[in-house]
Coordinates of C-alpha atoms (C1' of nucleotides) in Angstrom, one line a residue:
Chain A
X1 CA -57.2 -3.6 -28.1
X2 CA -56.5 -2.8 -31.8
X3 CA -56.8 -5.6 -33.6
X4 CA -54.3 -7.3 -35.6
X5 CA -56.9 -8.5 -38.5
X6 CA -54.2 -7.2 -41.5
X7 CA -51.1 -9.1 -42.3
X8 CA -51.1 -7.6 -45.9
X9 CA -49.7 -3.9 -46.8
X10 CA -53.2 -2.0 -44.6
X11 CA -53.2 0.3 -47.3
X12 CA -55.7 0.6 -50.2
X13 CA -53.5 2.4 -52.5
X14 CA -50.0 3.8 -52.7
X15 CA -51.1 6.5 -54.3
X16 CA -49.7 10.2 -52.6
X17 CA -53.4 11.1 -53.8
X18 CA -55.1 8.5 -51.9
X19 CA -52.7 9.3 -48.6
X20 CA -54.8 9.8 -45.4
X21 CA -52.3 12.0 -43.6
X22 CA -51.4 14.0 -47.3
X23 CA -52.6 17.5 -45.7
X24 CA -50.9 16.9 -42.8
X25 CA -47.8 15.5 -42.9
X26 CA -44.5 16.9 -44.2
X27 CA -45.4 16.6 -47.6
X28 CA -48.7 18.5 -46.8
X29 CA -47.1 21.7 -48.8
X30 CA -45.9 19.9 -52.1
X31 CA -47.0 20.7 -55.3
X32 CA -47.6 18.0 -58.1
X33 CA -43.9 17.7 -58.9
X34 CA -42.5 17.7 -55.5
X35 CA -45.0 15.0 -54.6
X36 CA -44.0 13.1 -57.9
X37 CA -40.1 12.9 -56.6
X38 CA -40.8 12.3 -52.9
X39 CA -43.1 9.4 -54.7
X40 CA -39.7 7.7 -56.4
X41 CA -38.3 7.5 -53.3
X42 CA -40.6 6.0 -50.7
X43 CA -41.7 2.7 -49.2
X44 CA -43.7 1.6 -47.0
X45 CA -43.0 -0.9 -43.7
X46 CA -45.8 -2.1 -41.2
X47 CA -45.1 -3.0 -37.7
X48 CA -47.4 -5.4 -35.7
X49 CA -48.2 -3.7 -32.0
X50 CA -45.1 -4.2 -29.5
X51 CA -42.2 -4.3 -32.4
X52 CA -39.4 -1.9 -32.2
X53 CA -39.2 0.0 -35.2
X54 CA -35.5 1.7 -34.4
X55 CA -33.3 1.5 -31.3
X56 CA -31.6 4.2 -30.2
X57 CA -28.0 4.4 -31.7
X58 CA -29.0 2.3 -34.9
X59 CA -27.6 4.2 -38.2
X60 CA -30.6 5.4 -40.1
X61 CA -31.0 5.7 -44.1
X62 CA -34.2 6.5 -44.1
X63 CA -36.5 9.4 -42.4
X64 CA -40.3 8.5 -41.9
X65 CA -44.3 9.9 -41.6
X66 CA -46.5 7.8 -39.2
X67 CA -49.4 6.8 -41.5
X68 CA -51.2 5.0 -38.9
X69 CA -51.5 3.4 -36.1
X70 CA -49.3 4.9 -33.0
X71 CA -45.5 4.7 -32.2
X72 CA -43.4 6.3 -28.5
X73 CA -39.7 7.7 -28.7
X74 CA -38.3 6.5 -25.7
X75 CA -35.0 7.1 -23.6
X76 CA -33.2 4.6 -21.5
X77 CA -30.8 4.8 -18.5
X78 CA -28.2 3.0 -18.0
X79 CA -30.2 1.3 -14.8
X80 CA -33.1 0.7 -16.7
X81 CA -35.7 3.7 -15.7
X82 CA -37.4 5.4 -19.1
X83 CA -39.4 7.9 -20.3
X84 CA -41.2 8.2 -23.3
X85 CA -40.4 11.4 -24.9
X86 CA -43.0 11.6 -27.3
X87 CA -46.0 9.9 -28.9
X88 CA -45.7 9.7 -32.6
X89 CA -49.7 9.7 -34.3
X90 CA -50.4 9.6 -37.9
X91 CA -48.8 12.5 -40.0
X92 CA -46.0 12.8 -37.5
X93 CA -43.0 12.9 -38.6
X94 CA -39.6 10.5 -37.3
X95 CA -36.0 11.1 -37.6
X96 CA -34.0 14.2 -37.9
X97 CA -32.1 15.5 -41.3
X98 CA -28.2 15.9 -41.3
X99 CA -28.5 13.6 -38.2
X100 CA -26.5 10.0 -39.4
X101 CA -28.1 7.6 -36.0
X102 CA -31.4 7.7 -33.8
X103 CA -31.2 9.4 -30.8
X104 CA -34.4 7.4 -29.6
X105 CA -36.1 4.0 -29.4
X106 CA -39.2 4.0 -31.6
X107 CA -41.5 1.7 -30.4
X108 CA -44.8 0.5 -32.3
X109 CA -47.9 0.4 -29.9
X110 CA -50.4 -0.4 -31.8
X111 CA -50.0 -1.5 -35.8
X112 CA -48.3 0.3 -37.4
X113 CA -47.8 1.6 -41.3
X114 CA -44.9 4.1 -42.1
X115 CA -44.5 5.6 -45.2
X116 CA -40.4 6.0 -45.2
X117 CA -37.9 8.7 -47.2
X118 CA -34.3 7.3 -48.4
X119 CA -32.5 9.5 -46.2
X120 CA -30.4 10.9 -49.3
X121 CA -32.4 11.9 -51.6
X122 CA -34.7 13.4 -49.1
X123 CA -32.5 15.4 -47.6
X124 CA -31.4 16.7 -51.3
X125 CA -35.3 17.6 -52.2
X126 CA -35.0 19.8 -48.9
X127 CA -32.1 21.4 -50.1
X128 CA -34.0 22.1 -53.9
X129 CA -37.8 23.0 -52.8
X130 CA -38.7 25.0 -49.5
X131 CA -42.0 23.4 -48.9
X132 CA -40.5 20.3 -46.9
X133 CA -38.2 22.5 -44.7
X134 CA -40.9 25.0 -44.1
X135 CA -43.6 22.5 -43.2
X136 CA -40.6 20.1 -41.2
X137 CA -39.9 23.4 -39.3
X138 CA -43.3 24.1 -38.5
X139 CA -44.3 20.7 -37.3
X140 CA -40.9 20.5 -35.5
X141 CA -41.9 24.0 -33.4
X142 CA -45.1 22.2 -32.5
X143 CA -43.5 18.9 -31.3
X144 CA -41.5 21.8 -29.2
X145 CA -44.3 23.5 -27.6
X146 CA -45.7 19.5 -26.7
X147 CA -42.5 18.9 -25.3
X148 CA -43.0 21.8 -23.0
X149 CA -46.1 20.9 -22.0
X150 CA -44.9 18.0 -21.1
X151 CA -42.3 19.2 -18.8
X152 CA -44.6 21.7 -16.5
X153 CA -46.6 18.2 -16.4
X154 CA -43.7 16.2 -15.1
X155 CA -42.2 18.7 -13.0
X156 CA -45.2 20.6 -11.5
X157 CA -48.2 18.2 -12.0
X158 CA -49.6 15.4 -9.3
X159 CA -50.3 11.9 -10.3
X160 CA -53.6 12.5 -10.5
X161 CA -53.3 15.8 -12.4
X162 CA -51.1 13.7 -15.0
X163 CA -53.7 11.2 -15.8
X164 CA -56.2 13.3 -16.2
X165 CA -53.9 15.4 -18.4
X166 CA -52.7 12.0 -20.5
X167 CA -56.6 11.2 -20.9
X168 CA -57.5 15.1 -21.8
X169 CA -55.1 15.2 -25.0
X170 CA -55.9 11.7 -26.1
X171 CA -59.3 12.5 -26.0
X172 CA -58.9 16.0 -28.1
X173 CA -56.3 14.4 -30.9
X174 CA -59.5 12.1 -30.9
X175 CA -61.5 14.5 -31.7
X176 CA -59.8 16.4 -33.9
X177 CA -59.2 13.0 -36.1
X178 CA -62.9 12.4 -36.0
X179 CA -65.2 15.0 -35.1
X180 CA -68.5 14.0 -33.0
X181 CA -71.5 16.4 -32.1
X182 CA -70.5 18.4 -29.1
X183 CA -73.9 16.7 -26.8
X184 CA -72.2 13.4 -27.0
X185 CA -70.2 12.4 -24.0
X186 CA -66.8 11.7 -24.9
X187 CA -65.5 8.1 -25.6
X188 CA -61.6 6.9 -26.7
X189 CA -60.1 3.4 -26.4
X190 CA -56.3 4.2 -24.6
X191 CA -53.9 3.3 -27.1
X192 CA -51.3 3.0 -24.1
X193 CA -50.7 0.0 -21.9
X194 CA -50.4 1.2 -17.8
X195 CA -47.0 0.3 -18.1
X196 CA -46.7 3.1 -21.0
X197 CA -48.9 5.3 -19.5
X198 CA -46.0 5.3 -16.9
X199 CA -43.6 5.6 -18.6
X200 CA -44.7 8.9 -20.5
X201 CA -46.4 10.3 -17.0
X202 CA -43.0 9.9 -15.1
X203 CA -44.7 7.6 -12.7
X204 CA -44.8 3.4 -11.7
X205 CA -48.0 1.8 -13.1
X206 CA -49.1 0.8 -9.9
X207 CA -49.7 4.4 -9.5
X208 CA -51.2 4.6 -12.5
X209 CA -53.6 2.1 -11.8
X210 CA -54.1 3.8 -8.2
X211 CA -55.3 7.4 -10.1
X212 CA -57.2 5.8 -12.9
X213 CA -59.1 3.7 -10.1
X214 CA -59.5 7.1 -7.9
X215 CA -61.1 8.9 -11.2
X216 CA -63.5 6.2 -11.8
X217 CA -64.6 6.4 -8.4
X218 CA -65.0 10.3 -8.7
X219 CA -67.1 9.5 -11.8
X220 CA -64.6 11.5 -13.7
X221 CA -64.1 8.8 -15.8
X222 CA -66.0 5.7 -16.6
X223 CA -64.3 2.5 -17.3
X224 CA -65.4 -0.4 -19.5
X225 CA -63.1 -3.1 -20.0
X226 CA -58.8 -2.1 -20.0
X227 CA -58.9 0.6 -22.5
X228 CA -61.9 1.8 -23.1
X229 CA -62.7 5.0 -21.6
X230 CA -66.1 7.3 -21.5
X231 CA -66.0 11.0 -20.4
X232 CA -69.5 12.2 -19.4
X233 CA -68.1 15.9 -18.6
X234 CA -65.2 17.6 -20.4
X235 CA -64.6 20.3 -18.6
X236 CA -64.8 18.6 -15.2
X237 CA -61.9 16.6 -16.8
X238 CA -59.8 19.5 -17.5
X239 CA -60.0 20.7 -14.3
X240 CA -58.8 17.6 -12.7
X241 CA -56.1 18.1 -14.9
X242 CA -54.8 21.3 -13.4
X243 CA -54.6 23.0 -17.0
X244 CA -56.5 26.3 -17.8
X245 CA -60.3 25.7 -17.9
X246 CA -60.9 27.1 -21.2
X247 CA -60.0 24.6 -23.2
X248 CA -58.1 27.1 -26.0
X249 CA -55.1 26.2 -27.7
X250 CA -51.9 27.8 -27.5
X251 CA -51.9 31.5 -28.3
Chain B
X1 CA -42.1 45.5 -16.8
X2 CA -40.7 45.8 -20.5
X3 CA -40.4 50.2 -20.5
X4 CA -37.6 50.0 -18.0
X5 CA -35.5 48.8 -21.4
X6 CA -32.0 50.7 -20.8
X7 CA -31.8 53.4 -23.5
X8 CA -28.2 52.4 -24.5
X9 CA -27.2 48.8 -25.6
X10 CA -24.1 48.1 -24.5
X11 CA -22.6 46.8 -27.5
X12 CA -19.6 48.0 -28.9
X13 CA -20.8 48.0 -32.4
X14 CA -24.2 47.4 -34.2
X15 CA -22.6 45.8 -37.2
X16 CA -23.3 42.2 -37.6
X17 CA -19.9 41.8 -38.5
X18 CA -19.0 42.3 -35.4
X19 CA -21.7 40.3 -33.6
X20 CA -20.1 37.3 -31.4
X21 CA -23.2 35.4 -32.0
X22 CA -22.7 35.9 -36.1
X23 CA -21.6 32.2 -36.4
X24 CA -24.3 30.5 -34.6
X25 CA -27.4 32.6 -34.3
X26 CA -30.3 32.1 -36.8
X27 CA -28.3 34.6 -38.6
X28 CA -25.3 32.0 -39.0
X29 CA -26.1 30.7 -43.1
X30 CA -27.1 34.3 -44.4
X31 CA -24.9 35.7 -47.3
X32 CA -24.1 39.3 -47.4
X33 CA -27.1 40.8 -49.4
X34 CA -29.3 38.5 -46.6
X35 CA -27.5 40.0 -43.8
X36 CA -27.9 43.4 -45.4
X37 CA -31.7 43.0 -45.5
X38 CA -31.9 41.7 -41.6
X39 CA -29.5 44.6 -40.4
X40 CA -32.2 47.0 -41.8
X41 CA -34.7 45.4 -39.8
X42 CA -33.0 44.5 -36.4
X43 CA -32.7 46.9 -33.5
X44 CA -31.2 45.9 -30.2
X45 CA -33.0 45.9 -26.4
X46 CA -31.1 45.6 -23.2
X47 CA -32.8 44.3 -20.3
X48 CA -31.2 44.0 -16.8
X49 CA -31.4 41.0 -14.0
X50 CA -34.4 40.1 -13.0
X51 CA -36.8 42.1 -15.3
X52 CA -39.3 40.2 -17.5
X53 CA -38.6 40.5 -21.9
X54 CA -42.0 39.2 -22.4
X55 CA -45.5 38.2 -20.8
X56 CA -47.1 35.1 -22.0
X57 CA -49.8 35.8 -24.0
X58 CA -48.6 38.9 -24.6
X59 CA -48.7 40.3 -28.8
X60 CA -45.7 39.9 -30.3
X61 CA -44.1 42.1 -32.8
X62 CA -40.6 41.0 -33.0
X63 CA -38.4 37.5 -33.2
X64 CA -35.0 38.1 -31.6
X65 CA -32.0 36.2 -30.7
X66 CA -29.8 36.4 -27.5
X67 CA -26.7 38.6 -27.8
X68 CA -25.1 38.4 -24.6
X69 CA -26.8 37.3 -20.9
X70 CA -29.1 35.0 -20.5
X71 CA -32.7 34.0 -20.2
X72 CA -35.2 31.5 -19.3
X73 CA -38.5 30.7 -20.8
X74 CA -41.1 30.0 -17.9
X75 CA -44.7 28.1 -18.1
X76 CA -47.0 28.5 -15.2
X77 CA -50.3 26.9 -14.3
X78 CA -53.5 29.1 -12.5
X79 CA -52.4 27.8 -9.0
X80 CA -49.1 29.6 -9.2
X81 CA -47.1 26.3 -9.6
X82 CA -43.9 27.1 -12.3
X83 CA -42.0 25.2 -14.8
X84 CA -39.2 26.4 -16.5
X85 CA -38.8 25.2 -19.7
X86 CA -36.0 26.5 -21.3
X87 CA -33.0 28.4 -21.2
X88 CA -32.0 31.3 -23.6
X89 CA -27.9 31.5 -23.8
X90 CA -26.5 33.6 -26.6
X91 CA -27.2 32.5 -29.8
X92 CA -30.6 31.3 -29.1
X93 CA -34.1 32.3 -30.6
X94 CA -37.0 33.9 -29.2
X95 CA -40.1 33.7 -30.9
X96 CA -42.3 32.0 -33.6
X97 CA -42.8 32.9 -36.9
X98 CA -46.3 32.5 -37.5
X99 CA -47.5 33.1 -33.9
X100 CA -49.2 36.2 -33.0
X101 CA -49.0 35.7 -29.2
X102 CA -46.2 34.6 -27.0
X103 CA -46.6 31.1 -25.1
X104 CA -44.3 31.8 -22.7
X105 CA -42.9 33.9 -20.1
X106 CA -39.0 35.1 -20.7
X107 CA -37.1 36.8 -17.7
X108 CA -33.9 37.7 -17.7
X109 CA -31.6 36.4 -15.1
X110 CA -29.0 38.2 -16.1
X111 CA -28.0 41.3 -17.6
X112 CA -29.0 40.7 -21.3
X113 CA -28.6 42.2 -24.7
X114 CA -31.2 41.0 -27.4
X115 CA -31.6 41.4 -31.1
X116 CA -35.0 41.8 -32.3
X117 CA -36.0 41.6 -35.6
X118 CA -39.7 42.9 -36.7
X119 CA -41.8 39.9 -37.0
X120 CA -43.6 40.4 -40.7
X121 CA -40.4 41.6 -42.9
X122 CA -38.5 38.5 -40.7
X123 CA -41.4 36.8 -41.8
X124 CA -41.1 37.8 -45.7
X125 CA -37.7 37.3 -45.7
X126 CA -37.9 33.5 -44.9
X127 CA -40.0 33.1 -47.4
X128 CA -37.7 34.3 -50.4
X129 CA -34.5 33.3 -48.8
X130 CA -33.8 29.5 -47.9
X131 CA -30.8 30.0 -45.4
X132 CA -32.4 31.7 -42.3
X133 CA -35.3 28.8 -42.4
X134 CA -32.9 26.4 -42.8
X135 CA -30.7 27.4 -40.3
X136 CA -33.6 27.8 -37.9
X137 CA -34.9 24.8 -38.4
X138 CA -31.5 23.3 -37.4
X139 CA -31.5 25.2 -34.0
X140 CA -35.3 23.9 -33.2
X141 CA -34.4 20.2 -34.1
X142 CA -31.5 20.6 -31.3
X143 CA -34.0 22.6 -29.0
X144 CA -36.3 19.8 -28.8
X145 CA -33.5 17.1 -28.8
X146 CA -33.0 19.2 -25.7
X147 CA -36.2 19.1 -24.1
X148 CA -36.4 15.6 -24.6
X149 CA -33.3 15.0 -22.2
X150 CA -35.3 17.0 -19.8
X151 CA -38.2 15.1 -19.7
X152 CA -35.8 12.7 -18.5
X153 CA -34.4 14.3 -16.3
X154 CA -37.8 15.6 -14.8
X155 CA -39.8 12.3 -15.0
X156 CA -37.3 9.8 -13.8
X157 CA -33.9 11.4 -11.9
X158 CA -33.5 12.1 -8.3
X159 CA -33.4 15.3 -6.8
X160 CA -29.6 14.8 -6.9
X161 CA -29.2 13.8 -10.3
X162 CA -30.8 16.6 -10.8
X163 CA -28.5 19.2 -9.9
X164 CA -25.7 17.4 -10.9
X165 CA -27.0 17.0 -14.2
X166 CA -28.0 20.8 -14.4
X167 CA -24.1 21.9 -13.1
X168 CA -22.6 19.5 -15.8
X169 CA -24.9 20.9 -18.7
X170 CA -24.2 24.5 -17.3
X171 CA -20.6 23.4 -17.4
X172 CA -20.4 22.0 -20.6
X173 CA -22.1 25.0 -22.2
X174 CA -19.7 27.4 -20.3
X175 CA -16.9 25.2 -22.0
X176 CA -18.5 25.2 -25.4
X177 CA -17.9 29.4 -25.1
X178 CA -14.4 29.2 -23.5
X179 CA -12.4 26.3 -24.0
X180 CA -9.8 25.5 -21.5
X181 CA -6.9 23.1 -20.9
X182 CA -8.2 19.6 -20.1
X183 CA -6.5 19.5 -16.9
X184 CA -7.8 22.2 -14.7
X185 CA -10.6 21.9 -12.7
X186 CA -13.5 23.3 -14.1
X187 CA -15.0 26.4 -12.5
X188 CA -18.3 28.0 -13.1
X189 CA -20.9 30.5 -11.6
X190 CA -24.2 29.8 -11.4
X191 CA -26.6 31.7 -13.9
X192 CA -29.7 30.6 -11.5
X193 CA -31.0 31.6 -8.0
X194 CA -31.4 28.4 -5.8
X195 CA -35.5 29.3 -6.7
X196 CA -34.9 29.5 -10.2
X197 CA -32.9 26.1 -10.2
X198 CA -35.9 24.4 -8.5
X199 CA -38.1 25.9 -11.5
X200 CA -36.1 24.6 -13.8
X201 CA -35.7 21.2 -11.8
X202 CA -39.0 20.1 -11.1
X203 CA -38.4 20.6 -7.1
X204 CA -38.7 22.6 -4.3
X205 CA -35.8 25.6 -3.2
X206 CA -35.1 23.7 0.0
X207 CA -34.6 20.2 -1.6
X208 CA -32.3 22.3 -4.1
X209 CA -30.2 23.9 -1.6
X210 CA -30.0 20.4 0.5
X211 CA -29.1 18.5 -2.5
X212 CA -26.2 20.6 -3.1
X213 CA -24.9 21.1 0.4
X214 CA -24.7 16.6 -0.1
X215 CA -22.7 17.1 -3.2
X216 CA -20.9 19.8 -1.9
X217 CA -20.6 17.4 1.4
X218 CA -19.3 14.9 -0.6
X219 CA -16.5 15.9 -2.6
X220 CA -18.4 16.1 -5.8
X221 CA -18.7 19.8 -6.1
X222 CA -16.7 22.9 -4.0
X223 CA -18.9 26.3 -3.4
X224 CA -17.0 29.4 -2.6
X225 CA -20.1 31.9 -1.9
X226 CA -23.3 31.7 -3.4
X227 CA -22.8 31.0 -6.9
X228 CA -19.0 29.9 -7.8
X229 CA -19.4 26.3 -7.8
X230 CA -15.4 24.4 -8.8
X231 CA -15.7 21.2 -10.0
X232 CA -12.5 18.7 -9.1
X233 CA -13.5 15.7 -11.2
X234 CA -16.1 16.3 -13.9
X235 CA -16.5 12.8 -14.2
X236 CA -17.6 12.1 -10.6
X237 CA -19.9 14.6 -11.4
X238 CA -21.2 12.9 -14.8
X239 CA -22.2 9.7 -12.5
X240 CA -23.6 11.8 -10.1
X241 CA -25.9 13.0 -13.1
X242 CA -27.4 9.3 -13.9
X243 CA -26.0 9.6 -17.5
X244 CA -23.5 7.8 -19.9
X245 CA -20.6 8.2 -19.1
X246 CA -18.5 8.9 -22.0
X247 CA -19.7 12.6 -22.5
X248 CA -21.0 12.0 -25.9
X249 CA -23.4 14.1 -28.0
X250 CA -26.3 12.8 -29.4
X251 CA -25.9 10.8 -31.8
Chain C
dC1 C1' -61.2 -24.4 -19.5
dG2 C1' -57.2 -22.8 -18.2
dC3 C1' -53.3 -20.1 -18.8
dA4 C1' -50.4 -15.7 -19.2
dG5 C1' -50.0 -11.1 -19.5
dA6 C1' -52.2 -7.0 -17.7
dA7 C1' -54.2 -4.7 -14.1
dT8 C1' -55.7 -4.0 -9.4
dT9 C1' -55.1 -3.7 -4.5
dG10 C1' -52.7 -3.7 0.0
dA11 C1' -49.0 -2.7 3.4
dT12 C1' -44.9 -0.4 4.1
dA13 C1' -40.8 2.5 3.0
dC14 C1' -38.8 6.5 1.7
dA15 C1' -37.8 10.8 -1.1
dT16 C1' -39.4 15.1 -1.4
dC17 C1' -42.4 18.7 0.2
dT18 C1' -44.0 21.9 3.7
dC19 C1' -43.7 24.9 7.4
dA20 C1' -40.6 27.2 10.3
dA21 C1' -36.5 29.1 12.1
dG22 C1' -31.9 31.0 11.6
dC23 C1' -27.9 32.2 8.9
dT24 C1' -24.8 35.0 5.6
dG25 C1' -22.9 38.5 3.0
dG26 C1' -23.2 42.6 0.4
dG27 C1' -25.2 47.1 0.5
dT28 C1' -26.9 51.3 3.0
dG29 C1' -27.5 55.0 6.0
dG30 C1' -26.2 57.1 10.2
Chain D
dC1 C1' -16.6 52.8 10.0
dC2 C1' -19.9 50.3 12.0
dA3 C1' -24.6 48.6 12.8
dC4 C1' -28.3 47.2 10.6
dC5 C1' -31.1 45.2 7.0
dC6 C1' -32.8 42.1 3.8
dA7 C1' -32.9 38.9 -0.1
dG8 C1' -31.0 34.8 -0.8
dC9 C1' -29.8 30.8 1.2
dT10 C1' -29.4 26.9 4.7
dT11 C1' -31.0 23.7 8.0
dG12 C1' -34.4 21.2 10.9
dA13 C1' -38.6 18.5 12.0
dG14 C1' -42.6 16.6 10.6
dA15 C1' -46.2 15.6 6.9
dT16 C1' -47.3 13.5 2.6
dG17 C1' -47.4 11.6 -2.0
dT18 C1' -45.4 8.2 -4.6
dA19 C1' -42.4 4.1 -4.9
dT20 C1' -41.6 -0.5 -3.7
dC21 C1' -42.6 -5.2 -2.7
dA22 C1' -46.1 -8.6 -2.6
dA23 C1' -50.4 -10.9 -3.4
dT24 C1' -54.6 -11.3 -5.9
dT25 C1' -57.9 -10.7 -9.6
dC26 C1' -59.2 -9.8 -14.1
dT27 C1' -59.4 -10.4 -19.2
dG28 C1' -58.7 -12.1 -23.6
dC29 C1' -57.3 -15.9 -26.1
dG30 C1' -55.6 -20.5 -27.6

DNA sequence: CGCAGAATTGATACATCTCAAGCTGGGTGG
DNA sequence: CCACCCAGCTTGAGATGTATCAATTCTGCG
């Protein structure tokens, strides 16, 4: 479980300079003088794990990078049934220029810090510099290639191909956050509950449970405690996950 | 394969002037001495039912944007299991600046007229003029909105929701292009073989075909042939779908 | 220590898939 | 002009994967 040690601002300094995610989120482009403006108009708001952070209809004045900690955009049915449409990590970006209310619940699932935009000035330093749009578009194109992913696993995968999938890209945005020597097996606590887990795989948790429970007992996974998951073998993970083998990134 | 492209567009006129995609194609914010500079680097293809525009993985030379026909972007995994996941109407882009290789594979389904620009002077001209970003930017915000509502629809409808959902968005689109009087019954033909609609759907040919001989069976839809689907009450056919009611855009 | 939320496990139901057979309508060649 | 053909589609019967309903069992925490 991430602990919730911090009820003070979790951040060392407000500083754009000191900003863990300043290379990758939208502001990753900005010179000195964009940086300086986007500076005058932003704040920061924590969220403790399990808070709602917008609800899906609310106006919004504001637009937001995840600086850490981990958030879902979810959609509802009228009956009840959802699916989380995406996972929001650190230096990903929430809420949509020229667009007035959220489409989308934004949930917190672990603590959270978000460093927000004013909605109106933001949307004016677009209009002024290129480096926001061109950086918003190019992080928007990848959210879209995700999303497609995510559809050939809801629509073609099996439960157990899902999981292993789910597990597979925690484990590389993992990695990519914090490199480890490639001998090592592979460890990452899931930053998911079952019940989100099954929500985001298009499946109930019980058969969540179920296919986590069948990969332990392949030894495709190893399971200490709830969360915390070891991987001794990669590759034999990706191909429980139905995905091509070599492990390469979209072309 | 892509040399069977048809020697003659069938375009009245090459003059984006005349282009009915002018107003809401990539191309939509561009001033004159813009447009100028994309003409000089556009050409047009033609592709008929059926034949593939581009292999995934495939090098890619050109962005384009849908004139006339349409398309549908396909993802599929080493065991032969395929995902749709998207649809190219007119207007629509193809393509990623930035990308050297395509991610997907695009089919035509039917008869369809595209206009290509050549990837590095699209690529320069983004960069010196703010409108074609912008407006692209724009288009891939509503493209993921878009995907987003079919995860939904993939992870968590029925196999009838399904196709109801998929005729009332086919609907809705076809209205979009040519408005009609509020109190006809809307009428529409089917851009998809029953295959391609289970690609798209997440399902298999047979359940498609059962599911709509049930809402054909049931008053919600009438076929006349394969493809001409009437629909009597297009809010029946919005419950049917699983979604709210009141046809509202995102908000 | 004991409680509450989270997770596991079991038994059964059911939606969708799979495999298989037959239909339909538009095009073609005799 | 008709008979045939064949891709696209429909329908049927049975198999199967996942959902549903219902207990338990963990686990972390006050």
């Amino acid at each position: 479980m991430q602990n919730k040690t911090l009820s003070e601002p979790r951040l060392k300094s407000t500083d754009c300079g000191d900003c863990p995610i300043r290379h990758r989120a939208v502001c990753a482009r900005c010179e000195t003088d964009e940086l300086a403006r986007l500076e005058e108009m932003k704040y920061y708001r924590s969220f403790e794990a399990g808070q709602t952070v917008i609800w899906s209809g609310d106006r919004m004045d504001f637009v937001a990078s995840v600086v850490t900690g981990i958030a879902t955009l979810t959609q509802t049915m009228e009956d009840g049934r959802r699916q989380i449409v995406g996972l929001l990590l650190p230096s990903d970006f929430v809420g949509r220029p020229g667009r007035e209310c959220a489409a989308y619940d934004v949930t917190a699932t672990t603590d959270l810090v978000m460093c927000c935009f004013r909605k109106k000035p933001f949307e004016d330093l677009m209009l002024t510099t290129p480096h926001i749009g061109q950086r918003l578009l190019e992080m928007t194109l990848d959210e879209l290639d995700a999303a497609r992913e995510w559809m050939l696993l809801l629509g073609r995968k099996t439960a157990r191909e899902k999981i292993a999938s789910l597990i597979a890209i925690i484990a590389r945005r993992h990695a990519a956050l914090a490199p480890r020597r490639e001998t090592d097996a592979v460890q990452i606590d899931l930053p998911l509950t079952r019940e989100a887990m099954s929500e985001y795989l298009g499946l109930t948790l019980e058969t969540v449970s179920r296919q986590i429970s069948a990969l332990k007992r392949d030894g495709v996974i190893v399971i200490k405690g709830k969360r915390h998951v070891t991987i001794p073998d990669f590759d034999r993970l990706l191909e429980e996950s139905g995905d091509d083998s070599d492990g390469g990134f979209l072309v």
